[in-house]
Every structure is written in structure tokens, then in C-alpha cells.
mmCIF file of C-alpha atoms and ligand atoms in Angstrom:
data_model
loop_
_atom_site.group_PDB
_atom_site.id
_atom_site.type_symbol
_atom_site.label_atom_id
_atom_site.label_comp_id
_atom_site.label_asym_id
_atom_site.label_seq_id
_atom_site.Cartn_x
_atom_site.Cartn_y
_atom_site.Cartn_z
ATOM 1 C CA UNK A 56 0.344 0.650 -0.155
ATOM 2 C CA UNK A 57 1.109 3.561 -0.584
ATOM 3 C CA UNK A 58 1.521 5.460 1.776
ATOM 4 C CA UNK A 59 -0.957 8.992 2.188
ATOM 5 C CA UNK A 60 0.791 11.691 3.734
ATOM 6 C CA UNK A 61 -0.021 15.178 4.461
ATOM 7 C CA UNK A 62 2.846 17.477 5.601
ATOM 8 C CA UNK A 63 5.532 18.641 4.661
ATOM 9 C CA UNK A 64 7.546 17.435 7.322
ATOM 10 C CA UNK A 65 6.007 13.584 6.981
ATOM 11 C CA UNK A 66 7.763 13.734 3.002
ATOM 12 C CA UNK A 67 10.735 14.411 4.302
ATOM 13 C CA UNK A 68 11.392 12.132 7.179
ATOM 14 C CA UNK A 69 9.497 9.360 4.978
ATOM 15 C CA UNK A 70 12.391 9.768 1.962
ATOM 16 C CA UNK A 71 14.789 10.497 4.357
ATOM 17 C CA UNK A 72 15.032 6.664 5.309
ATOM 18 C CA UNK A 73 14.272 6.101 0.833
ATOM 19 C CA UNK A 74 16.016 4.194 -1.199
ATOM 20 C CA UNK A 75 17.614 6.274 -4.533
ATOM 21 C CA UNK A 76 17.244 6.978 -7.290
ATOM 22 C CA UNK A 77 13.635 8.781 -6.240
ATOM 23 C CA UNK A 78 11.129 9.381 -9.431
ATOM 24 C CA UNK A 79 8.355 12.095 -8.320
ATOM 25 C CA UNK A 80 5.068 12.655 -10.699
ATOM 26 C CA UNK A 81 3.120 15.550 -10.019
ATOM 27 C CA UNK A 82 -0.149 14.916 -10.407
ATOM 28 C CA UNK A 83 -3.500 16.785 -10.044
ATOM 29 C CA UNK A 84 -5.283 13.920 -9.630
ATOM 30 C CA UNK A 85 -8.319 11.873 -11.094
ATOM 31 C CA UNK A 86 -5.418 10.264 -12.235
ATOM 32 C CA UNK A 87 -5.977 8.522 -15.277
ATOM 33 C CA UNK A 88 -3.676 6.196 -18.040
ATOM 34 C CA UNK A 89 -2.398 8.995 -18.819
ATOM 35 C CA UNK A 90 -0.554 9.660 -15.354
ATOM 36 C CA UNK A 91 -0.341 5.741 -15.281
ATOM 37 C CA UNK A 92 2.165 5.441 -17.704
ATOM 38 C CA UNK A 93 4.571 8.243 -16.028
ATOM 39 C CA UNK A 94 3.792 6.259 -12.670
ATOM 40 C CA UNK A 95 5.254 2.937 -14.147
ATOM 41 C CA UNK A 96 8.060 4.648 -16.084
ATOM 42 C CA UNK A 97 8.675 6.563 -13.458
ATOM 43 C CA UNK A 98 8.384 2.318 -10.989
ATOM 44 C CA UNK A 99 10.814 1.182 -13.818
ATOM 45 C CA UNK A 100 13.542 3.611 -13.511
ATOM 46 C CA UNK A 101 13.548 4.376 -9.630
ATOM 47 C CA UNK A 102 13.589 2.528 -6.534
ATOM 48 C CA UNK A 103 11.260 5.166 -4.802
ATOM 49 C CA UNK A 104 8.058 7.131 -6.573
ATOM 50 C CA UNK A 105 6.359 9.733 -4.829
ATOM 51 C CA UNK A 106 3.349 10.589 -6.339
ATOM 52 C CA UNK A 107 1.604 14.535 -5.377
ATOM 53 C CA UNK A 108 -2.234 14.449 -5.819
ATOM 54 C CA UNK A 109 -2.070 18.356 -5.370
ATOM 55 C CA UNK A 110 -4.407 20.975 -7.018
ATOM 56 C CA UNK A 111 -2.801 23.858 -7.350
ATOM 57 C CA UNK A 112 -5.041 26.743 -6.808
ATOM 58 C CA UNK A 113 -1.926 29.024 -7.841
ATOM 59 C CA UNK A 114 -1.863 27.667 -12.030
ATOM 60 C CA UNK A 115 -5.433 28.460 -12.010
ATOM 61 C CA UNK A 116 -7.000 31.994 -13.999
ATOM 62 C CA UNK A 117 -10.361 30.723 -14.231
ATOM 63 C CA UNK A 118 -12.308 30.251 -9.544
ATOM 64 C CA UNK A 119 -14.462 27.809 -12.240
ATOM 65 C CA UNK A 120 -12.101 25.594 -13.796
ATOM 66 C CA UNK A 121 -10.568 25.774 -10.273
ATOM 67 C CA UNK A 122 -13.894 24.805 -8.074
ATOM 68 C CA UNK A 123 -14.638 22.050 -10.305
ATOM 69 C CA UNK A 124 -11.576 20.598 -11.739
ATOM 70 C CA UNK A 125 -12.408 16.687 -10.165
ATOM 71 C CA UNK A 126 -11.235 15.510 -7.102
ATOM 72 C CA UNK A 127 -11.456 12.058 -6.271
ATOM 73 C CA UNK A 128 -8.372 11.015 -3.692
ATOM 74 C CA UNK A 129 -9.474 7.739 -2.402
ATOM 75 C CA UNK A 130 -9.608 6.832 -6.552
ATOM 76 C CA UNK A 131 -6.908 8.482 -7.507
ATOM 77 C CA UNK A 132 -4.953 6.313 -3.767
ATOM 78 C CA UNK A 133 -6.728 2.955 -5.325
ATOM 79 C CA UNK A 134 -4.502 3.154 -8.843
ATOM 80 C CA UNK A 135 -1.546 4.187 -6.718
ATOM 81 C CA UNK A 136 -1.936 1.138 -4.676
ATOM 82 C CA UNK A 137 -2.480 -0.663 -8.035
ATOM 83 C CA UNK A 138 0.766 0.858 -9.381
ATOM 84 C CA UNK A 139 2.561 -0.016 -6.513
ATOM 85 C CA UNK A 140 3.420 3.465 -5.672
ATOM 86 C CA UNK A 141 5.916 4.090 -2.463
ATOM 87 C CA UNK A 142 4.252 7.724 -1.535
ATOM 88 C CA UNK A 143 1.627 10.078 -2.076
ATOM 89 C CA UNK A 144 2.200 13.025 -0.751
ATOM 90 C CA UNK A 145 -1.211 14.778 -0.851
ATOM 91 C CA UNK A 146 -0.690 18.107 1.270
ATOM 92 C CA UNK A 147 -3.900 21.058 1.621
ATOM 93 C CA UNK A 148 -2.630 24.151 0.622
ATOM 94 C CA UNK A 149 -0.863 25.163 3.723
ATOM 95 C CA UNK A 150 1.169 22.128 4.005
ATOM 96 C CA UNK A 151 1.981 23.338 0.297
ATOM 97 C CA UNK A 152 2.060 27.148 0.005
ATOM 98 C CA UNK A 153 3.093 28.248 4.148
ATOM 99 C CA UNK A 154 2.424 30.691 5.938
ATOM 100 C CA UNK A 155 4.178 33.490 4.304
ATOM 101 C CA UNK A 156 5.317 31.766 1.421
ATOM 102 C CA UNK A 157 5.770 35.000 -0.409
ATOM 103 C CA UNK A 158 7.784 33.191 -3.800
ATOM 104 C CA UNK A 159 6.813 33.768 -6.696
ATOM 105 C CA UNK A 160 8.886 31.815 -9.805
ATOM 106 C CA UNK A 161 8.670 33.663 -13.225
ATOM 107 C CA UNK A 162 9.843 32.017 -16.132
ATOM 108 C CA UNK A 163 10.614 34.647 -19.212
ATOM 109 C CA UNK A 164 9.637 34.578 -23.175
ATOM 110 C CA UNK A 165 9.306 30.352 -23.482
ATOM 111 C CA UNK A 166 6.462 30.668 -21.074
ATOM 112 C CA UNK A 167 4.998 34.001 -23.170
ATOM 113 C CA UNK A 168 2.530 32.902 -25.871
ATOM 114 C CA UNK A 169 -0.051 30.026 -26.194
ATOM 115 C CA UNK A 170 -0.929 28.613 -23.171
ATOM 116 C CA UNK A 171 0.720 31.636 -21.093
ATOM 117 C CA UNK A 172 -0.872 33.858 -22.861
ATOM 118 C CA UNK A 173 -4.392 31.921 -22.974
ATOM 119 C CA UNK A 174 -4.155 31.695 -18.997
ATOM 120 C CA UNK A 175 -2.500 34.846 -17.673
ATOM 121 C CA UNK A 176 -0.361 33.310 -14.727
ATOM 122 C CA UNK A 177 -1.103 29.025 -15.388
ATOM 123 C CA UNK A 178 3.175 28.780 -15.977
ATOM 124 C CA UNK A 179 3.870 31.794 -12.975
ATOM 125 C CA UNK A 180 1.428 28.456 -10.941
ATOM 126 C CA UNK A 181 3.214 26.454 -12.617
ATOM 127 C CA UNK A 182 7.033 26.758 -12.043
ATOM 128 C CA UNK A 183 6.215 27.822 -8.675
ATOM 129 C CA UNK A 184 4.096 24.832 -7.291
ATOM 130 C CA UNK A 185 6.760 22.477 -9.374
ATOM 131 C CA UNK A 186 9.834 24.298 -7.771
ATOM 132 C CA UNK A 187 8.156 23.535 -4.372
ATOM 133 C CA UNK A 188 8.286 19.803 -5.148
ATOM 134 C CA UNK A 189 11.359 19.449 -6.673
ATOM 135 C CA UNK A 190 12.824 21.597 -3.909
ATOM 136 C CA UNK A 191 10.928 18.868 -1.018
ATOM 137 C CA UNK A 192 11.666 15.518 -2.526
ATOM 138 C CA UNK A 193 15.292 15.983 -4.551
ATOM 139 C CA UNK A 194 13.989 13.449 -6.767
ATOM 140 C CA UNK A 195 16.704 12.568 -9.310
ATOM 141 C CA UNK A 196 13.742 12.085 -12.294
ATOM 142 C CA UNK A 197 10.914 13.907 -12.689
ATOM 143 C CA UNK A 198 8.083 12.929 -14.691
ATOM 144 C CA UNK A 199 6.211 14.992 -17.188
ATOM 145 C CA UNK A 200 3.326 14.719 -19.980
ATOM 146 C CA UNK A 201 4.315 15.844 -23.932
ATOM 147 C CA UNK A 202 0.321 16.608 -23.428
ATOM 148 C CA UNK A 203 1.162 19.369 -22.367
ATOM 149 C CA UNK A 204 4.019 20.106 -24.013
ATOM 150 C CA UNK A 205 4.983 24.271 -23.121
ATOM 151 C CA UNK A 206 4.663 23.261 -19.542
ATOM 152 C CA UNK A 207 7.391 20.969 -19.925
ATOM 153 C CA UNK A 208 9.361 23.069 -21.904
ATOM 154 C CA UNK A 209 8.888 25.841 -19.443
ATOM 155 C CA UNK A 210 10.047 23.305 -16.316
ATOM 156 C CA UNK A 211 13.040 22.343 -18.171
ATOM 157 C CA UNK A 212 14.241 25.581 -18.744
ATOM 158 C CA UNK A 213 13.572 26.831 -14.487
ATOM 159 C CA UNK A 214 15.783 23.916 -14.011
ATOM 160 C CA UNK A 215 18.370 24.119 -15.413
ATOM 161 C CA UNK A 216 18.576 28.295 -14.987
ATOM 162 C CA UNK A 217 17.629 26.987 -11.437
ATOM 163 C CA UNK A 218 20.376 24.168 -10.930
ATOM 164 C CA UNK A 219 17.845 22.649 -9.862
ATOM 165 C CA UNK A 220 19.302 18.267 -9.670
ATOM 166 C CA UNK A 221 16.676 16.760 -10.754
ATOM 167 C CA UNK A 222 16.685 15.400 -14.419
ATOM 168 C CA UNK A 223 13.058 16.287 -15.795
ATOM 169 C CA UNK A 224 11.451 12.769 -17.755
ATOM 170 C CA UNK A 225 8.818 14.311 -20.838
ATOM 171 C CA UNK A 226 6.869 10.955 -21.047
ATOM 172 C CA UNK A 227 4.237 10.476 -24.774
ATOM 173 C CA UNK A 228 0.678 11.648 -24.952
ATOM 174 C CA UNK A 229 -1.668 8.759 -23.614
ATOM 175 C CA UNK A 230 -5.027 8.461 -25.849
ATOM 176 C CA UNK A 231 -8.899 7.136 -26.021
ATOM 177 C CA UNK A 232 -8.614 4.524 -28.629
ATOM 178 C CA UNK A 233 -10.140 8.188 -30.806
ATOM 179 C CA UNK A 234 -6.810 9.958 -30.739
ATOM 180 C CA UNK A 235 -7.955 11.894 -27.735
ATOM 181 C CA UNK A 236 -5.841 13.158 -25.759
ATOM 182 C CA UNK A 237 -6.387 11.320 -22.325
ATOM 183 C CA UNK A 238 -7.246 14.818 -19.754
ATOM 184 C CA UNK A 239 -8.981 15.154 -15.987
ATOM 185 C CA UNK A 240 -10.966 17.595 -17.999
ATOM 186 C CA UNK A 241 -12.754 14.783 -20.261
ATOM 187 C CA UNK A 242 -14.934 14.137 -17.425
ATOM 188 C CA UNK A 243 -16.282 17.148 -18.067
ATOM 189 C CA UNK A 244 -17.273 16.651 -21.922
ATOM 190 C CA UNK A 245 -21.534 15.834 -22.716
ATOM 191 C CA UNK A 246 -21.712 12.871 -24.570
ATOM 192 C CA UNK A 247 -22.367 15.114 -27.901
ATOM 193 C CA UNK A 248 -19.093 16.615 -26.261
ATOM 194 C CA UNK A 249 -17.044 13.792 -26.386
ATOM 195 C CA UNK A 250 -18.103 12.249 -29.152
ATOM 196 C CA UNK A 251 -16.518 15.700 -31.212
ATOM 197 C CA UNK A 252 -13.456 16.191 -29.201
ATOM 198 C CA UNK A 253 -11.708 14.097 -31.270
ATOM 199 C CA UNK A 254 -11.597 16.327 -33.799
ATOM 200 C CA UNK A 255 -8.381 18.001 -31.983
ATOM 201 C CA UNK A 256 -5.868 14.999 -33.209
ATOM 202 C CA UNK A 257 -8.049 14.417 -36.237
ATOM 203 C CA UNK A 258 -6.532 18.207 -36.875
ATOM 204 C CA UNK A 259 -3.120 17.870 -35.301
ATOM 205 C CA UNK A 260 -2.713 14.367 -38.182
ATOM 206 C CA UNK A 261 -3.593 15.986 -41.512
ATOM 207 C CA UNK A 262 -1.479 18.542 -40.119
ATOM 208 C CA UNK A 263 1.147 16.243 -39.784
ATOM 209 C CA UNK A 264 0.647 14.566 -42.779
ATOM 210 C CA UNK A 265 0.712 17.772 -44.995
ATOM 211 C CA UNK A 266 3.643 17.765 -43.518
ATOM 212 C CA UNK A 267 4.811 14.618 -44.573
ATOM 213 C CA UNK A 268 4.108 14.978 -48.139
ATOM 214 C CA UNK A 269 6.117 17.494 -48.432
ATOM 215 C CA UNK A 270 3.841 21.522 -47.520
ATOM 216 C CA UNK A 271 6.876 23.689 -46.175
ATOM 217 C CA UNK A 272 4.156 26.884 -45.200
ATOM 218 C CA UNK A 273 3.003 26.906 -41.834
ATOM 219 C CA UNK A 274 -0.150 29.294 -42.621
ATOM 220 C CA UNK A 275 -0.856 26.114 -44.707
ATOM 221 C CA UNK A 276 -0.723 23.799 -41.856
ATOM 222 C CA UNK A 277 -2.907 26.383 -39.650
ATOM 223 C CA UNK A 278 -5.318 26.219 -42.330
ATOM 224 C CA UNK A 279 -5.220 22.557 -41.707
ATOM 225 C CA UNK A 280 -6.255 22.043 -38.357
ATOM 226 C CA UNK A 281 -9.257 25.212 -38.026
ATOM 227 C CA UNK A 282 -10.316 23.805 -40.864
ATOM 228 C CA UNK A 283 -10.947 20.286 -39.709
ATOM 229 C CA UNK A 284 -11.978 21.607 -36.793
ATOM 230 C CA UNK A 285 -14.713 23.125 -38.064
ATOM 231 C CA UNK A 286 -15.929 20.701 -39.353
ATOM 232 C CA UNK A 287 -17.250 19.943 -35.655
ATOM 233 C CA UNK A 288 -19.996 22.981 -34.859
ATOM 234 C CA UNK A 289 -18.993 21.792 -31.166
ATOM 235 C CA UNK A 290 -15.628 23.371 -31.508
ATOM 236 C CA UNK A 291 -14.823 26.594 -30.836
ATOM 237 C CA UNK A 292 -10.715 27.063 -31.545
ATOM 238 C CA UNK A 293 -9.259 29.312 -28.437
ATOM 239 C CA UNK A 294 -5.483 29.206 -30.621
ATOM 240 C CA UNK A 295 -3.614 27.025 -33.249
ATOM 241 C CA UNK A 296 -0.468 27.411 -33.844
ATOM 242 C CA UNK A 297 2.791 26.769 -35.571
ATOM 243 C CA UNK A 298 5.341 27.521 -33.747
ATOM 244 C CA UNK A 299 9.382 26.911 -33.446
ATOM 245 C CA UNK A 300 10.051 24.330 -31.215
ATOM 246 C CA UNK A 301 12.684 25.384 -29.298
ATOM 247 C CA UNK A 302 11.428 28.614 -28.881
ATOM 248 C CA UNK A 303 7.566 28.453 -29.361
ATOM 249 C CA UNK A 304 7.410 31.706 -31.235
ATOM 250 C CA UNK A 305 5.275 31.040 -34.491
ATOM 251 C CA UNK A 306 7.335 30.441 -38.003
ATOM 252 C CA UNK A 307 6.493 30.458 -41.299
ATOM 253 C CA UNK A 308 8.257 28.108 -42.434
ATOM 254 C CA UNK A 309 9.117 23.949 -41.199
ATOM 255 C CA UNK A 310 12.168 23.638 -40.073
ATOM 256 C CA UNK A 311 11.936 20.776 -36.982
ATOM 257 C CA UNK A 312 11.842 20.450 -34.760
ATOM 258 C CA UNK A 313 7.834 22.034 -35.147
ATOM 259 C CA UNK A 314 5.113 21.897 -32.238
ATOM 260 C CA UNK A 315 1.713 21.830 -33.502
ATOM 261 C CA UNK A 316 -0.674 23.651 -30.951
ATOM 262 C CA UNK A 317 -4.384 23.587 -30.444
ATOM 263 C CA UNK A 318 -7.554 25.043 -27.514
ATOM 264 C CA UNK A 319 -10.294 24.681 -28.438
ATOM 265 C CA UNK A 320 -13.971 25.096 -26.091
ATOM 266 C CA UNK A 321 -15.847 22.601 -26.213
ATOM 267 C CA UNK A 322 -18.569 25.014 -24.146
ATOM 268 C CA UNK A 323 -17.160 24.968 -21.182
ATOM 269 C CA UNK A 324 -14.571 22.547 -21.505
ATOM 270 C CA UNK A 325 -10.742 23.845 -22.660
ATOM 271 C CA UNK A 326 -8.914 21.041 -24.432
ATOM 272 C CA UNK A 327 -5.404 20.807 -25.705
ATOM 273 C CA UNK A 328 -3.200 18.668 -27.444
ATOM 274 C CA UNK A 329 -0.054 18.750 -29.528
ATOM 275 C CA UNK A 330 2.507 17.007 -32.055
ATOM 276 C CA UNK A 331 5.987 17.879 -32.993
ATOM 277 C CA UNK A 332 7.290 17.644 -35.826
ATOM 278 C CA UNK A 333 10.840 16.316 -36.745
HETATM 279 P P1 LIG B 84 -2.375 17.427 -14.175
HETATM 280 O O1 LIG B 84 -2.504 15.875 -13.434
HETATM 281 O O2 LIG B 84 -3.341 16.882 -15.487
HETATM 282 O O3 LIG B 84 -1.973 18.192 -14.164
HETATM 283 O O4 LIG B 84 -1.552 15.499 -15.128
HETATM 284 C C1 LIG B 84 -0.380 15.483 -14.487
HETATM 285 C C2 LIG B 84 0.943 15.526 -15.420
HETATM 286 O O5 LIG B 84 0.198 13.565 -16.677
HETATM 287 C C3 LIG B 84 1.410 15.700 -16.573
HETATM 288 O O6 LIG B 84 3.085 15.860 -16.853
HETATM 289 C C4 LIG B 84 0.641 15.738 -17.038
HETATM 290 O O7 LIG B 84 1.398 16.340 -18.250
HETATM 291 C C5 LIG B 84 0.422 14.295 -17.388
HETATM 292 N N1 LIG B 84 -0.339 14.034 -18.419
HETATM 293 C C6 LIG B 84 -1.429 14.372 -18.197
HETATM 294 N N2 LIG B 84 -2.246 14.081 -19.134
HETATM 295 C C7 LIG B 84 -1.398 13.021 -19.850
HETATM 296 C C8 LIG B 84 -1.848 12.071 -21.312
HETATM 297 N N3 LIG B 84 -2.895 12.184 -21.690
HETATM 298 N N4 LIG B 84 -0.959 11.702 -21.862
HETATM 299 C C9 LIG B 84 0.713 11.537 -21.216
HETATM 300 N N5 LIG B 84 0.773 12.329 -19.578
HETATM 301 C C10 LIG B 84 -0.169 13.500 -19.157
#
């Protein structure tokens, strides 16, 4: 059984005696097979695996999104048990943001466009909480999903700049059979929205196949993705991006690595997905 720990002190005490290397999987809970893949990779590469479950208020730019974010600790702990996780850290907010907490970690250019522009404050919230987690756990490896590609880039930048001793590992996106990237937020989709949601992946695959067919004009790929999204009336595109895979600046012509990415709303639910070329 995974031990469920609440305080910073309990986590530190547990880890002091734990065999190394230590692998960390930060999550916001409502665990699914995408998280499970991260946990499995962490288990395979470390002697001790720590999963954190914390719905981080600082990374939500919309209060409604925070309050309705799905939560079920019992279900999450059961999944962690199944996967033989050693420690689950599920702290109350004041154990992460201790009294007087007054630090914000802001990552520069790579956190500005796309999710950074659409969700003001989001990446400062992410970088700050991940800095706390890495500081507390002193992990050898920390595992993140490529589904949140920009998040991985932001965290890598932070780890490099702050000389954090943890290696950041990116894991491939896990999808449902129809191509929809697994996400805790998928639970909010109505049956019609759920049926329409694989259009994100179809749009990305259409752009990829045009690139593979020789298309090098970025605007043609953006148009191709928008055209696929337009086939689904329930899908409201927020952004459609073809960007440099290292800087995330929008490009005119494709010179890999290139990140194709999308943010699309279905009613009140906002989904993101991406595909890396090259
Ligand atoms: P979250 O609980 O949504 O904050 O996600 C926790 C971690 O799991 C993040 O590093 C996500 O990128 C990763 N993740 C979420 N969904 C998936 C997925 N479908 N495939 C792979 N990783 C994922």
C-alpha cells in the first residue's frame, strides 16, 4: 500500500530513509491512464516513486475551473496502490503554500505565448509549485506528459536556470482509442462534446500528414487544422499554432523541430493537444 502523507515534514521524513534514485510524478489527481504511464515509467527507472496529488490553486486563471476541477482522493490512491507507488503526497493548500509564502517563479519567453497568453499567471503557478515539489522531494527524476508540451519546456528551462538537480523526463501522450488525449477535464464533456472532441487529434494528424507530404508553409498547416476543426460545430478554436519547437515563436516555414498545438473549447471545457514534427 502507498503511504499517504499530508505535511512537508512527513514527506521529508519518509524520503530520508528511502532508497535512491527517487522518481517524482506531480499530478492534480483524478488519475487516468496518462498519469499511469508516467507512474510506470517512474517505477521502472527509480527505487522509490512519489506521486503528488495537489490541485494547485495558483495555476488556475479561472476560479470556476478550479472549483469544478474533478477530485477523488480515494480513487487516486487506489490507482497508486495498483501501480505500487511508494508514497502519495496529498497535502492541504497550506502545506504547499506555507504561512507567509511569498515567492513566485516566473519563466521568461518560453512561457509567454500559447497557454501563457491564453491563461495569464498559469505558468508562474506551475513553475512555483513544481519548484516547491522538487525542493521538497529532491527527486533524481521528475516525470511530465508531452500532452502539456509547453509546460515541459517551462519546467526544463526553470530546472536548468536554477541548477535544480532533478532530471526532467517527458513522456508520450496517452490517448483514447479514438485519438482524444486523456485528460482529467474530459469528465466534464457532455456525450455530444465527447464524441466531437477527437477532432483535435484529427486536425493535428491532418497537418502532420501534409508536412509529411512535403508542405513547408506554416500558414497552410494552420489553415488545414482550422478547416478540420470547423467540421465540428461544437468545437470553438482558441488558438491554432505552428511554432518553433525550441522557442515556441510562430514560424512561417517549417524547419523541425516544430510544435503543432491547439486549444479548443467545447462548451465550458477547454482542451489542448499537440504534435511535434521532427
Ligand atoms: P495533471 O494532473 O493534468 O496536471 O497532469 C499531471 C501530469 O500528467 C502532467 O505532467 C501531464 O502532462 C501528464 N498528463 C496528463 N494527461 C496525460 C496524457 N494523456 N498522456 C501523458 N501524460 C499526461
